Coordinates of C-alpha atoms and ligand atoms in Angstrom, one line a residue:
Chain A
M135 CA 123.4 156.3 91.8
N136 CA 122.0 154.1 89.0
E137 CA 119.6 151.2 89.2
S138 CA 122.2 148.4 89.3
Q139 CA 124.3 150.1 91.9
R140 CA 121.3 150.5 94.1
R141 CA 120.4 146.9 93.7
R142 CA 123.9 145.9 94.6
L143 CA 123.8 148.0 97.7
M144 CA 120.5 146.5 98.7
S145 CA 121.7 143.0 98.4
L146 CA 124.8 143.9 100.4
G147 CA 122.5 145.3 103.1
F148 CA 120.4 142.2 103.0
I149 CA 123.4 140.0 103.6
L150 CA 124.4 142.1 106.6
L151 CA 120.9 142.0 107.9
F152 CA 121.0 138.2 107.8
F153 CA 124.1 138.0 110.0
V154 CA 122.8 140.6 112.4
L155 CA 119.5 138.7 112.8
W156 CA 121.4 135.5 113.3
E157 CA 123.6 137.1 116.0
L158 CA 120.6 138.7 117.8
I159 CA 118.4 135.5 117.7
C160 CA 121.2 133.5 119.3
L161 CA 121.7 136.1 122.0
V162 CA 118.0 136.6 122.7
F163 CA 117.2 132.9 122.9
G164 CA 120.5 131.9 124.5
V165 CA 121.2 129.3 121.8
S166 CA 124.0 127.0 122.8
Q167 CA 127.4 127.2 121.1
L168 CA 127.1 123.5 120.5
V169 CA 124.0 124.0 118.4
L170 CA 124.5 127.2 116.5
P171 CA 127.4 129.5 117.3
R172 CA 127.0 133.3 116.8
P173 CA 128.6 134.8 113.7
S174 CA 130.9 136.9 115.9
V175 CA 132.2 133.7 117.6
I176 CA 132.7 132.0 114.3
I177 CA 134.8 134.9 113.0
A178 CA 136.8 135.0 116.2
T179 CA 137.4 131.3 115.9
F180 CA 138.5 131.7 112.3
I181 CA 141.0 134.4 113.2
D182 CA 142.2 132.4 116.2
R183 CA 142.7 129.2 114.4
F184 CA 143.8 130.7 111.1
P185 CA 147.2 129.0 111.0
A186 CA 145.4 125.6 111.4
I187 CA 142.7 126.4 108.8
M188 CA 145.0 127.8 106.1
P189 CA 146.8 124.6 105.0
H190 CA 143.4 122.9 104.7
A191 CA 142.0 125.8 102.6
I192 CA 145.0 125.6 100.3
Q193 CA 144.6 121.9 99.9
T194 CA 140.9 122.4 99.0
I195 CA 141.7 125.0 96.4
Y196 CA 144.5 123.0 95.0
T197 CA 142.3 119.9 94.7
T198 CA 139.4 121.8 93.2
L199 CA 141.6 123.6 90.6
L200 CA 143.5 120.5 89.7
G201 CA 140.3 118.5 89.2
F202 CA 138.7 121.4 87.4
G203 CA 141.8 121.7 85.1
F204 CA 141.5 118.0 84.1
G205 CA 137.7 118.6 83.7
I206 CA 138.4 121.4 81.2
L207 CA 140.9 119.3 79.2
I208 CA 138.7 116.3 79.0
G209 CA 135.5 118.3 78.7
L210 CA 136.9 120.3 75.8
S211 CA 138.2 117.3 73.9
L212 CA 135.1 115.3 74.4
G213 CA 132.9 118.2 73.6
M214 CA 134.8 118.9 70.3
L215 CA 134.6 115.3 69.4
I216 CA 130.8 115.1 70.0
G217 CA 130.1 118.5 68.5
S218 CA 132.2 117.8 65.4
S219 CA 129.2 116.5 63.4
R220 CA 125.5 116.6 63.8
L221 CA 125.5 112.8 63.6
A222 CA 128.0 112.4 66.5
F223 CA 126.0 114.9 68.5
D224 CA 122.7 113.1 68.0
V225 CA 124.2 109.7 68.7
A226 CA 126.2 110.6 71.8
Y227 CA 123.8 113.0 73.5
P228 CA 121.5 110.5 75.2
L229 CA 124.4 108.7 76.8
L230 CA 125.8 112.0 77.9
V231 CA 122.6 113.0 79.5
G232 CA 122.4 109.6 81.2
F233 CA 125.9 110.0 82.7
S234 CA 125.4 113.5 83.8
S235 CA 122.3 112.6 85.7
I236 CA 124.1 110.1 87.9
P237 CA 124.6 111.6 91.4
K238 CA 128.3 112.0 91.3
V239 CA 128.6 111.5 95.1
A240 CA 127.9 107.9 94.4
V241 CA 131.2 107.5 92.6
V242 CA 133.4 108.6 95.5
P243 CA 133.4 105.1 97.1
I244 CA 134.5 103.6 93.8
F245 CA 137.4 106.0 93.5
V246 CA 138.4 105.2 97.0
L247 CA 138.2 101.6 96.2
W248 CA 140.5 102.1 93.2
F249 CA 143.0 104.7 94.5
G250 CA 142.7 104.6 98.3
A251 CA 141.8 107.5 100.5
G252 CA 143.6 110.8 99.9
T253 CA 144.0 113.5 97.3
V254 CA 143.5 111.4 94.2
P255 CA 139.8 110.5 94.7
A256 CA 139.1 114.1 95.6
V257 CA 140.7 115.3 92.4
L258 CA 138.8 112.7 90.4
T259 CA 135.5 113.6 92.0
A260 CA 136.1 117.3 91.3
M261 CA 136.9 116.3 87.7
I262 CA 133.9 114.1 87.1
M263 CA 131.6 116.7 88.7
S264 CA 132.9 119.5 86.4
V265 CA 133.3 117.7 83.2
F266 CA 129.7 117.2 82.0
P267 CA 128.5 120.8 81.8
I268 CA 131.6 121.6 79.8
V269 CA 131.1 118.7 77.4
V270 CA 127.4 119.4 76.9
N271 CA 128.0 123.2 76.3
V272 CA 131.0 122.8 74.0
A273 CA 129.2 120.1 71.9
T274 CA 126.0 122.2 71.7
G275 CA 128.0 125.3 70.7
L276 CA 129.8 123.5 68.0
A277 CA 126.8 121.5 66.7
T278 CA 124.7 124.6 66.4
T279 CA 127.1 126.8 64.5
E280 CA 125.1 128.5 61.7
P281 CA 125.7 126.7 58.4
E282 CA 125.8 130.1 56.7
L283 CA 128.9 131.0 58.6
E284 CA 130.5 127.7 57.5
D285 CA 129.5 128.4 53.9
V286 CA 131.4 131.6 54.0
M287 CA 134.5 129.7 54.9
K288 CA 133.9 126.8 52.5
T289 CA 133.5 129.2 49.6
L290 CA 136.9 130.6 50.4
G291 CA 138.3 127.0 50.1
A292 CA 138.9 126.8 53.9
K293 CA 140.0 123.4 55.3
K294 CA 138.0 121.8 58.1
H295 CA 140.5 122.8 60.7
E296 CA 140.4 126.4 59.5
I297 CA 136.7 126.5 59.8
L298 CA 136.9 125.0 63.3
W299 CA 139.6 127.5 64.3
N300 CA 138.1 130.7 62.7
V301 CA 134.4 130.1 63.1
S302 CA 133.2 127.2 65.2
L303 CA 135.5 127.6 68.1
P304 CA 135.1 131.3 68.6
R305 CA 131.4 130.9 68.2
T306 CA 131.5 128.2 70.9
M307 CA 133.4 130.3 73.4
P308 CA 130.4 131.9 75.1
F309 CA 129.0 128.4 75.7
F310 CA 132.3 127.2 77.0
F311 CA 132.8 130.1 79.4
A312 CA 129.2 129.9 80.6
S313 CA 129.9 126.3 81.5
L314 CA 133.1 127.1 83.3
K315 CA 131.5 129.2 86.0
V316 CA 129.0 126.4 86.7
S317 CA 131.7 123.7 86.5
V318 CA 134.1 125.3 88.9
T319 CA 131.4 125.5 91.5
L320 CA 130.6 121.8 90.9
A321 CA 134.3 120.9 91.1
F322 CA 134.4 122.6 94.5
V323 CA 131.4 120.6 95.7
G324 CA 133.0 117.4 94.5
T325 CA 136.3 118.2 96.3
V326 CA 134.6 118.9 99.6
I327 CA 132.4 115.8 99.4
A328 CA 135.4 113.6 98.7
E329 CA 137.4 115.3 101.5
T330 CA 134.6 114.7 103.9
V331 CA 134.3 111.0 103.1
A332 CA 137.8 109.9 102.3
S333 CA 140.7 112.3 103.0
N334 CA 142.9 113.4 105.8
R335 CA 143.3 117.0 104.5
G336 CA 141.2 119.8 103.2
I337 CA 138.4 121.9 104.7
G338 CA 135.9 119.0 104.3
N339 CA 138.1 116.8 106.5
L340 CA 138.7 119.7 108.9
M341 CA 135.0 120.1 109.4
M342 CA 134.6 116.3 109.8
I343 CA 137.2 116.1 112.6
A344 CA 136.0 119.3 114.3
S345 CA 132.4 118.0 114.4
S346 CA 133.4 114.6 115.9
S347 CA 135.2 116.5 118.7
F348 CA 132.2 118.9 119.1
D349 CA 134.2 121.9 118.1
V350 CA 131.2 123.5 116.6
P351 CA 132.5 127.0 116.1
L352 CA 135.4 125.5 114.0
V353 CA 132.9 123.5 111.9
F354 CA 131.1 126.8 111.1
A355 CA 134.4 128.6 110.5
G356 CA 135.1 125.9 107.9
L357 CA 131.6 126.5 106.4
F358 CA 132.4 130.2 106.1
V359 CA 135.7 129.5 104.4
L360 CA 133.9 127.2 101.9
A361 CA 131.3 129.9 101.2
A362 CA 134.0 132.5 100.6
L363 CA 135.9 130.2 98.3
G364 CA 132.9 129.1 96.4
V365 CA 131.7 132.7 95.8
S366 CA 135.3 133.8 94.8
L367 CA 135.6 131.0 92.3
Y368 CA 132.3 131.8 90.7
V369 CA 133.0 135.5 90.6
I370 CA 136.5 135.0 89.0
F371 CA 135.1 132.8 86.2
S372 CA 132.1 135.1 85.7
F373 CA 134.6 137.9 85.3
I374 CA 136.7 135.9 82.8
E375 CA 133.6 135.0 80.9
S376 CA 132.4 138.6 80.6
R377 CA 135.9 139.7 79.4
V378 CA 136.4 137.0 76.9
T379 CA 132.9 136.8 75.4
G380 CA 131.8 140.4 75.8
W381 CA 130.6 140.5 72.2
T382 CA 127.5 138.4 73.0
K383 CA 126.5 140.7 75.8
R384 CA 127.0 143.8 73.8
Q385 CA 124.9 142.4 71.0
D386 CA 122.1 141.8 73.5
G387 CA 122.7 145.1 75.1
L388 CA 122.2 146.8 71.8
S389 CA 118.8 145.2 71.1
V390 CA 117.7 146.1 74.7
A391 CA 118.8 149.7 74.3
S392 CA 116.9 150.1 71.0
H393 CA 113.6 149.1 72.5
Chain B
M148 CA 146.5 137.1 39.6
N149 CA 145.3 137.2 36.0
A150 CA 144.6 134.9 33.1
A151 CA 148.3 134.2 32.6
N152 CA 148.5 132.6 36.0
W153 CA 146.3 129.7 35.1
P154 CA 149.0 127.8 33.4
D155 CA 147.4 124.8 31.8
A156 CA 143.9 126.1 31.0
P157 CA 143.4 125.5 27.3
S158 CA 143.3 128.8 25.5
S159 CA 139.9 128.1 23.9
T160 CA 138.3 127.9 27.3
T161 CA 140.1 130.6 29.3
E162 CA 137.4 133.0 28.2
K163 CA 134.7 130.8 29.7
L164 CA 135.1 131.5 33.4
F165 CA 132.2 129.4 34.5
Q166 CA 130.1 126.8 32.7
L167 CA 127.4 124.4 33.4
E168 CA 126.9 121.6 30.8
N169 CA 123.7 119.6 31.0
V170 CA 123.7 119.9 34.7
R171 CA 121.1 118.2 36.9
V172 CA 120.9 118.5 40.7
T173 CA 118.5 116.5 42.8
F174 CA 118.0 116.4 46.6
G175 CA 116.7 113.5 48.6
S176 CA 115.8 110.2 47.1
G177 CA 112.8 107.9 46.2
E178 CA 109.4 109.5 46.7
R179 CA 110.7 112.7 48.2
E180 CA 113.3 113.4 45.5
V181 CA 113.3 117.1 44.5
T182 CA 114.8 118.1 41.2
A183 CA 116.4 121.5 41.9
L184 CA 118.0 121.9 38.5
A185 CA 117.3 120.0 35.3
D186 CA 119.3 120.1 32.0
T187 CA 120.8 123.4 32.8
D188 CA 123.4 125.0 30.5
L189 CA 125.0 128.3 31.4
K190 CA 128.2 130.0 30.3
L191 CA 129.9 133.0 31.9
T192 CA 132.6 134.8 29.9
K193 CA 135.4 136.5 31.7
G194 CA 134.4 140.0 32.9
E195 CA 130.6 139.5 32.4
F196 CA 128.0 140.6 34.9
V197 CA 125.2 138.1 34.7
A198 CA 122.0 138.3 36.7
L199 CA 119.9 135.2 37.5
V200 CA 116.2 136.0 38.0
G201 CA 113.3 133.8 38.7
P202 CA 110.7 132.8 41.3
S203 CA 111.7 131.3 44.7
G204 CA 112.8 127.7 44.6
C205 CA 113.8 127.7 41.0
G206 CA 117.4 126.7 41.8
K207 CA 119.2 130.1 41.7
S208 CA 121.1 129.5 44.9
T209 CA 121.8 125.9 43.8
I210 CA 123.6 127.3 40.7
L211 CA 125.7 129.6 43.0
K212 CA 126.5 126.7 45.3
L213 CA 127.7 124.7 42.2
A214 CA 130.0 127.6 41.3
A215 CA 131.2 128.0 44.8
G216 CA 132.0 124.3 45.0
T217 CA 129.9 123.7 48.1
L218 CA 127.6 121.4 46.1
R219 CA 128.2 118.7 43.6
A220 CA 126.0 118.2 40.5
S221 CA 124.1 114.9 40.3
Q222 CA 124.7 114.8 36.6
G223 CA 126.5 116.9 34.0
V224 CA 129.7 118.8 34.2
V225 CA 130.6 122.0 36.1
Y226 CA 133.6 123.9 34.7
V227 CA 135.2 126.7 36.6
A228 CA 137.9 128.6 34.6
G229 CA 137.8 126.0 31.9
R230 CA 138.6 123.1 34.3
E231 CA 136.3 120.7 35.9
I232 CA 135.6 121.8 39.4
G233 CA 137.6 120.2 42.1
A234 CA 141.1 121.3 41.1
N235 CA 139.7 124.8 41.7
P236 CA 142.2 127.2 40.2
I237 CA 140.4 130.5 40.8
R238 CA 139.5 132.7 43.6
I239 CA 135.8 133.0 44.5
G240 CA 134.1 135.7 46.5
M241 CA 130.6 135.3 47.8
A242 CA 128.0 137.5 49.6
F243 CA 124.6 136.4 50.9
Q244 CA 121.3 138.0 51.7
N245 CA 122.4 138.0 55.3
P246 CA 125.6 139.9 55.9
T247 CA 127.0 136.8 57.8
L248 CA 129.7 138.8 59.4
L249 CA 131.4 137.1 62.4
P250 CA 130.1 139.0 65.5
W251 CA 133.3 138.6 67.5
L252 CA 135.5 140.3 64.9
N253 CA 135.5 144.0 64.1
I254 CA 134.8 145.1 60.6
R255 CA 138.5 145.2 59.6
D256 CA 139.1 141.6 60.7
N257 CA 135.9 140.5 59.2
V258 CA 136.9 141.9 55.8
M259 CA 140.4 140.6 56.2
L260 CA 139.2 137.0 56.7
P261 CA 139.7 135.9 53.1
L262 CA 143.3 137.1 53.1
K263 CA 143.9 134.7 56.0
I264 CA 142.5 131.7 54.1
V265 CA 143.0 132.2 50.4
P266 CA 146.3 131.7 48.6
P267 CA 148.5 133.4 47.7
Y268 CA 147.5 136.0 50.4
R269 CA 147.5 133.5 53.2
H270 CA 151.2 132.9 53.0
Q271 CA 152.0 136.5 54.0
Y272 CA 149.1 137.0 56.3
R273 CA 151.2 137.1 59.5
S274 CA 153.7 139.6 58.2
K275 CA 151.4 141.9 56.3
R276 CA 148.2 141.9 58.3
R277 CA 149.2 145.0 60.2
T278 CA 150.6 146.9 57.2
E279 CA 149.8 146.2 53.6
Y280 CA 146.6 144.1 54.2
K281 CA 145.3 146.7 56.7
D282 CA 145.7 149.5 54.2
K283 CA 144.1 147.3 51.5
V284 CA 141.0 146.8 53.7
E285 CA 140.8 150.4 54.6
A286 CA 141.0 151.5 51.0
L287 CA 138.2 149.1 50.1
L288 CA 136.0 150.2 53.0
E289 CA 136.5 153.8 51.9
Q290 CA 135.3 152.8 48.4
V291 CA 132.0 151.5 49.8
G292 CA 131.5 154.5 52.2
L293 CA 132.6 152.8 55.4
K294 CA 135.7 154.9 56.1
G295 CA 136.3 155.1 59.8
F296 CA 134.3 152.0 60.7
A297 CA 137.1 149.5 60.6
D298 CA 137.3 149.2 64.4
S299 CA 133.5 149.0 64.8
F300 CA 131.8 145.7 65.5
P301 CA 129.0 144.4 63.2
W302 CA 126.3 145.0 65.8
Q303 CA 127.2 148.7 65.8
L304 CA 126.4 149.0 62.1
S305 CA 123.0 149.2 60.3
G306 CA 121.9 146.4 58.0
G307 CA 123.0 148.4 54.9
M308 CA 126.4 149.1 56.4
Q309 CA 126.8 145.4 57.3
Q310 CA 126.0 144.5 53.8
R311 CA 128.6 146.9 52.5
A312 CA 131.2 145.3 54.7
S313 CA 130.0 141.9 53.5
L314 CA 130.6 143.1 49.9
C315 CA 134.1 144.1 50.9
R316 CA 134.8 140.7 52.4
A317 CA 133.6 139.2 49.1
L318 CA 136.0 141.4 47.1
I319 CA 139.1 141.8 49.3
H320 CA 141.0 138.9 47.8
E321 CA 140.3 140.1 44.3
P322 CA 138.2 137.2 43.2
N323 CA 137.9 136.2 39.6
L324 CA 134.4 135.1 40.2
L325 CA 132.0 137.0 42.4
L326 CA 128.8 135.2 43.5
L327 CA 126.1 137.3 45.0
D328 CA 123.0 135.6 46.4
E329 CA 120.3 138.3 46.7
P330 CA 122.8 140.5 48.6
F331 CA 120.4 143.5 48.7
G332 CA 117.2 141.6 49.2
A333 CA 116.8 142.5 52.9
L334 CA 117.4 146.2 52.5
D335 CA 115.0 149.1 52.1
Q336 CA 114.6 150.6 48.6
F337 CA 116.8 153.7 49.2
T338 CA 119.7 151.7 50.7
R339 CA 119.3 149.2 47.9
E340 CA 119.6 151.8 45.2
E341 CA 122.7 153.3 47.0
L342 CA 124.3 149.9 47.0
W343 CA 123.6 149.3 43.3
E344 CA 125.8 152.3 42.6
V345 CA 128.5 151.0 45.0
M346 CA 128.3 147.6 43.4
Q347 CA 128.6 149.0 39.9
N348 CA 131.6 151.1 40.8
L349 CA 133.3 148.1 42.4
W350 CA 132.7 146.1 39.3
L351 CA 133.8 148.8 36.9
A352 CA 137.1 149.1 38.9
T353 CA 138.3 145.6 38.5
K354 CA 135.8 143.9 36.2
P355 CA 135.5 140.5 38.0
T356 CA 133.0 138.0 36.5
V357 CA 129.8 138.3 38.5
L358 CA 126.9 136.0 39.0
L359 CA 124.1 137.9 40.8
V360 CA 120.9 136.3 42.0
T361 CA 118.0 138.6 42.5
H362 CA 114.2 138.9 42.7
D363 CA 114.3 142.5 41.7
L364 CA 114.0 143.1 37.9
T365 CA 115.1 146.7 38.2
E366 CA 118.2 145.6 40.0
A367 CA 119.0 143.0 37.4
A368 CA 118.6 145.5 34.5
Y369 CA 120.6 148.2 36.4
L370 CA 123.6 146.0 37.2
A371 CA 123.8 143.2 34.7
S372 CA 125.3 142.9 31.3
R373 CA 123.2 139.8 30.7
I374 CA 120.0 138.5 32.3
C375 CA 119.1 134.8 32.6
I376 CA 115.5 134.0 33.5
M377 CA 114.8 130.8 35.4
Q378 CA 111.7 128.7 35.8
A379 CA 110.8 126.4 38.7
R380 CA 109.8 122.7 38.9
P381 CA 112.1 121.6 37.5
G382 CA 114.5 124.5 37.7
R383 CA 116.1 125.5 34.4
I384 CA 117.1 128.6 32.4
I385 CA 114.4 129.6 29.9
D386 CA 115.6 132.9 28.6
D387 CA 119.0 134.6 28.2
R388 CA 119.3 138.2 27.0
P389 CA 122.0 140.9 27.0
V390 CA 121.5 144.3 28.6
G391 CA 123.0 147.0 26.4
F392 CA 122.6 150.2 28.4
A393 CA 125.8 152.4 28.6
R394 CA 127.7 152.5 31.9
P395 CA 127.9 153.9 34.4
R396 CA 124.2 153.5 34.8
T397 CA 122.2 155.7 37.2
V398 CA 119.0 155.3 39.2
E399 CA 117.5 158.0 37.0
M400 CA 118.0 155.8 34.0
T401 CA 115.6 153.2 35.5
A402 CA 112.7 155.6 34.5
D403 CA 113.9 155.7 30.9
P404 CA 111.3 154.2 28.4
K405 CA 113.9 151.6 27.1
F406 CA 114.7 150.5 30.6
V407 CA 111.0 150.3 31.6
S408 CA 110.2 148.3 28.5
L409 CA 113.0 145.8 29.2
R410 CA 111.7 145.4 32.7
E411 CA 108.2 144.7 31.5
N412 CA 109.5 142.3 28.9
L413 CA 111.3 140.4 31.7
R414 CA 108.2 140.4 33.8
T415 CA 106.1 139.0 31.0
A416 CA 108.6 136.3 30.3
I417 CA 108.6 135.1 33.9
V418 CA 104.8 135.3 34.3
T419 CA 104.2 133.5 31.0
A420 CA 106.5 130.7 32.0
R421 CA 104.7 130.3 35.3
H422 CA 101.2 130.3 33.7
S423 CA 102.3 127.7 31.2
L424 CA 103.1 125.5 34.2
G425 CA 99.7 126.1 35.6
D426 CA 101.3 127.6 38.6
T427 CA 99.8 131.0 39.5
K428 CA 100.6 131.0 43.2
Ligands
ADP104 N1 119.6 120.9 50.9 C1 118.4 120.7 50.3 N2 117.7 119.6 50.5 C2 116.5 119.4 49.9 N3 116.0 120.3 49.0 C3 116.7 121.4 48.7 C4 117.9 121.7 49.3 N4 118.4 122.9 48.9 C5 117.5 123.3 48.0 N5 116.5 122.4 47.8 C6 115.3 122.5 46.9 O1 115.8 122.8 45.7 C7 115.0 123.8 45.0 C8 115.9 125.0 44.6 O2 116.4 125.6 45.7 P1 117.2 127.0 45.7 O3 118.3 126.8 44.7 O4 117.6 127.4 47.0 O5 116.2 128.0 45.1 P2 116.2 129.6 44.9 O6 117.5 130.1 45.4 O7 116.0 129.9 43.5 O8 115.1 130.2 45.7 C9 113.9 124.2 46.0 O9 112.7 123.5 45.6 C10 114.4 123.7 47.3 O10 113.3 123.3 48.1
MG105 MG1 118.0 131.3 47.1

């Protein structure tokens, strides 16, 4: 067994330990179901109420991915625009930082005002949450392309779009994919917030309703579903990242190996 | 492509592949204006191998950028293949001190890059890249001693091997004008000498016109058929002499008395020029 496998096993054990301790503490101190249900009860509730939970989970995934998809489209185009020249980058960057530091939760009421409660504000919230990391990373990747690499292309008489396609964009891919795994998590957060505040579907809404009727195990079952979805999305996009932009890792790997 | 394919170049100038006429290049403006090149004249005849030597900052790279078309002269005229630059009628290959290979492409695709960009090759890129172009790349890689490395990625190669690949990329589209900006400058002595031989063989095979920038006087005398010495502040060419040694030249020849005395001559010329400027840094 090598070092990384051992670490993975250890963190798995740590997670299990966490749930076992939770279970034991609830049992020993007789914690009420209305305060903190035991993990075993939560899982039983999840299995029991699965048919009711499922449509909400699908709604949440759908909203997240739709918002994230729009986020990618807009993020890529804005990022390419801003990263297209040093000047555009320097001019637009402060405004970008300003926008991205607004707590996005604050825009949910505005979306509800404009579009009414439902799926639309949730999709928009997911989009707005996910768009900024993508814009910033794509713009940074493009704006920091080594002039030497561009010179190689210019000497060959390459047009601007050929330089973009053959050098700048591939060079930016690691930045782009690194932003995706962050963004998809943010999109997910945005979706759940909007569902909690202003929707009649989705896991966020399910948890809202369950808590107002003191169905605490169901609230926690919803939380478990969210955790599972969030981790899965992150893992999927990390995997895509490592597959598509493996060359950056291998470069690092080499310099590490040669020490 | 050959000379016959440059249809309307006047016959008197077809022989002059690259020419600077009274060229001046300045950077910045006002107080901080830097004159990189002043009153520079330079002529390259087709098939010549010219070395540019001189201290750092004397404008050697600036001359290459003028030839490559990535920089405009502030004054004077730049001719490439007898025509004013802009309607650039010839193919140019360039290699730099850093190999500048694209890290996400393997060596084959890196070397093939010019065929994707430069006419007339680009028109058949899609249909030939897996057949004819692939063989062309492999043949060139074999010539520089990189047989079997086509599928490797740049990070898997040593600095010297990356530089060989970079030379291949500069040559794959059979350029009429090859611009080399200190391509062996970052390599160790032994690798450098190996690559001189590789470079000489490549040049002897197709006789492109070459403009080589170097700090290394031995390298200049080994490779070039003509050496131009430059001076800094303001940058200009102060000496221009032919190198007559028979080819193919070998590393052993660099110990020959004639070779040694040429090298010492060059050194003296450069040092004298610097002293006359009061610059002994
Ligand atoms: N983009 C630039 N902006 C300002 N000054 C420059 C620029 N490029 C070159 N120079 C200046 O022009 C002079 C010649 O540069 P260069 O041709 O690169 O020299 P060399 O290649 O001979 O070392 C140097 O003094 C350098 O500082
Ligand atoms: Mg230079």
